[in-house]
Amino acid sequence: MTRSRISAGLIVAAVLAAAALAVLPPLLLGIGTLWFIAPPLGLLAAAAILLRKNSLLMVAAILAVLAVSIVGVLHPMRLFPSQERKLTATGYFLKGQIFALQGDYTQALAAYEHSERAGLEHPWVAVQRAYCHNFLGRSENAYEIFARLMRDTLLATLDVVHINYALSAMKSGNYKQGEQAFWQALSYNFQPGYCYYQLGVYYRLRNDPTKAEEMMTNAHRLAYNRSQCSSILGSIAESRRDYARAEEFYHRALRENPGNIAVHVKLGSLILRHGRSVDIAVWRNGKRKTFKARLEEMSVRELSASELKALNLSSGVAIAKISHHKLYSVIARSIPSGVKIESWDWEINPKSKRMVKMIVKSSMGTYELEGSALRSASRAFDKELQEGNVILTIEKHKVQNLEGFYRIASEIKSKYVSDAREVLLEGVRVFEWVPFDLRSYAILLNNLGFVYAEEGQLAKAIPAFKQAIRVDPAFMDSYDNLAYIYIENKRFSDAVIVLRRALEVDPGYRPARRVLDQLLAVPETGQP
Amino acid sequence: MKKFFTWLDATFIKPIENSKMPLGTFILIAYGYMVVRDMLEGVLETPGIGLAATTIITIEMLLMHFPLFYFMLFIVAILLIHFSTGHDIRKITRVLFIYSFIILIAPLVDPLFRSGGYNLAYPGDPRMILQGIKATFGLGKLHYGGSPGMLMEGWLGVILVAVYSGLRAQKTWRKVFSILLAPVILVVAVFIAGGLQQIVAVIFGGGSIGIANIYATGGLIGSATRKYSLVLLLPLIPLIWLGLWRYSREKVHLLLRSLKPFLLVLSALAAGAGFLFGWLNLRDVLVGVLRNPFDYIALFALLVLGVLAGSASLFFGNAYDPAVDAGARRTFRRAAGGLFVLSGLLAWCLGYTALFIAIAFFVCGLVLHIPPLRLSRFAVSSSFFYALGMFILVAAGYSLFGMERTLSVFPWQLGLAVFLPLWAVFLGRELILRRARPRFEEEGEE
């Protein structure tokens, strides 16, 4: 065989290449224009094979691919109706997947439904639809679909379907089914951490803190979303009035995820209401004397039951933490008008914790309240007590120097406020780096505004509330607070603007409607 | 002092420099450190990074995204040390990979500073870098992103590089230059970690806010971590070539000479055509794409994938070709293995369907070239598998739109219109090649 001779194999290959390149693309793709392009390319390929020019052959192949691609853009390829339907159905399914990835569940749901209408019958499309319903808060629809899938298909054995069925059952109010499904998932070992977490949330909503705590502790032990578990455990402790433990949990939650600004909100709020718990670690380390000395130095302080027990204190003092203006007004009504109240003192029944005696010192002498006056004062005191504005942690308080008492109480209160402010500001700083949870950020700003208002820093409080509204216009508390601040400062027109904006966002928002009606019904002089 | 450095050199550096272990082993050791670091981050640092929970995203981070970052950093460091000291790049590579265990410092040390560790993140914000510099000198605290452990490993890395460069540079000016250049490693680390992504965001997404938009909003590449990986992988490929060229110029020449440019262009075009047809067939429903800038980066990556996969196939062919001498075959085998990994990573970045299709492509290559089957011995089967390989690349392109439904929606007409003509063309090519090399055809087997 010499190099110049063309073999039969080459001839066959050349004919095949020419025919395949010239005929198949236009014929199969149904694009007429290709009849003008493909045959010359086929001839080029045949010539390249016969001339044994490999590069030329590759050029022919490249040109063929380019031609098919370019002509494909200009003229759509011909498909059978069944193929068109399949493409459309699958295309809509894929479209749904893309929208779901982008978090646009409304569009995703529409695409999935379109896909099913176009003929894509697969249980997974139903699963995707149910996911979307779940994300859109239409838990009933999600539950319906998941329940059907669990009943009629083999998908029930998949953990994602089982877990989502349980979740949608819970969210749609089918609590028994949801609880049962989560326990069943636990028995199958389907995402146990998540199951414990959801059960914890459920038991918490059902006011069963013991079970909720157990579930959350299990979830935390399994390292499921630890920061969130600690945060919820903190809330449970807070609801049990175990504030020291709550604070510990919140601190743990922040250690576990410093970016969880919802915990900053909770911790700030806790400190604002109850102050910081005593650094028990100091006492545990055997520095009991130092700890006691600190207490004595402070003179007054709120002590938790466990702290009192630990310190074996037989007596102590009560602290009035928040303003006593309500109590003051009740007392003022009980004494002759025009008499200036200097201070007041009371005695508490250690068992019932009810006020049994109240002595008011005034510029006109000392009054001991009796009868209805004492009952009114007692009721006001009880109310303050229930609202947590006065906390009794001892059997009986005894304060000789009321002025000093209030001074210290006020100092402690301002300490609480500044501590809370620091926690909230830290949350704001964290959000600047991890800007994800907008609702929590709005609450954080709202609370910060509240703290500033408490401190009398209106120049800072108003922008904080405004920013909270900007961050999450649907968080209505900020409108209330901002309007309240304006009203307090007699900026009624500004308050009206804020309340009207709140009603634009939520026309059915009653608190704003009520205050707005009041403002517009009784206009102040010089105000609209 | 000199005695100390001599002891340091003799005890810790020279034994590693003169090690007989192959490069692959060093790479595997470094990869092991990276995986351990990522797993420790998930346990000892604030959740949200590393293997905190076993999800697709964390697996992508653990096995691809973070290792790519470290490899990128190490290769740049190796090249910088090599060019500044003039020392043998093979020895530098061995030492750097072995001592790269310093990356374990952060997750091990951070919990000692703050229980629960730190919220580690890329320094995608210039304020983070400023915080890091301040924190190094005890001026202020690290809010987000950095940690004391990271600062320690950064500065320790600079010191180690400076010591090594000082020991290895022969001339005084090189010594001074290379020691002064050591802090550049830190700058490079910061640039790779944050700057590169910032640049992509600034070019395509309009700054910091754009980062969230272009990385985390779907598109053809659904996962943000795969997008980050792609940003690292695409510049890594030429850097690897540069490193290999310095490692062994002869071997790189051998590899480059064996490439067939037309075949590579055809491979890239096949992948691009698949992308185009995917878009043409589904554009009326997939209205969410092409919008994200990463959709276009994905197209570019797809073309690169075509070239890499085509090259790997050629290297496989040469690695088992009896006409190629044994030494060269070993080089081709290693190169084919390396390209297989790179192509796999690239395909993984593009999507799981693309990855599976790329694996199918390599299976075709194995069947075609590797004994005992070695179907490349026969013209018809060889051409069939070459054409099938091209068709698979078309499908890989299509898979960016069709995702896991690619094979169910791919029009059979298009498949035949691509596959059959290419089979005929490759049959002609095989016959031409066989006529040019009748001796090897007759030898038949290895």
PDB file of C-alpha atoms in Angstrom, chain B residues 4 108 198 274 309-310 381 424 430:
ATOM      1  CA  PHE B   4      20.032  28.208  64.873  1.00  0.00           C
ATOM      2  CA  LEU B 108      -7.903  25.284  67.411  1.00  0.00           C
ATOM      3  CA  GLN B 198     -15.361  42.098  45.374  1.00  0.00           C
ATOM      4  CA  GLY B 274     -25.270  22.537  23.835  1.00  0.00           C
ATOM      5  CA  ALA B 309     -12.022  17.601  28.889  1.00  0.00           C
ATOM      6  CA  GLY B 310     -10.789  17.389  25.279  1.00  0.00           C
ATOM      7  CA  SER B 381     -15.306   2.027  17.802  1.00  0.00           C
ATOM      8  CA  ALA B 424     -18.647  10.008  10.121  1.00  0.00           C
ATOM      9  CA  GLU B 430      -9.284   7.746  12.301  1.00  0.00           C
TER      10      GLU B 430
END
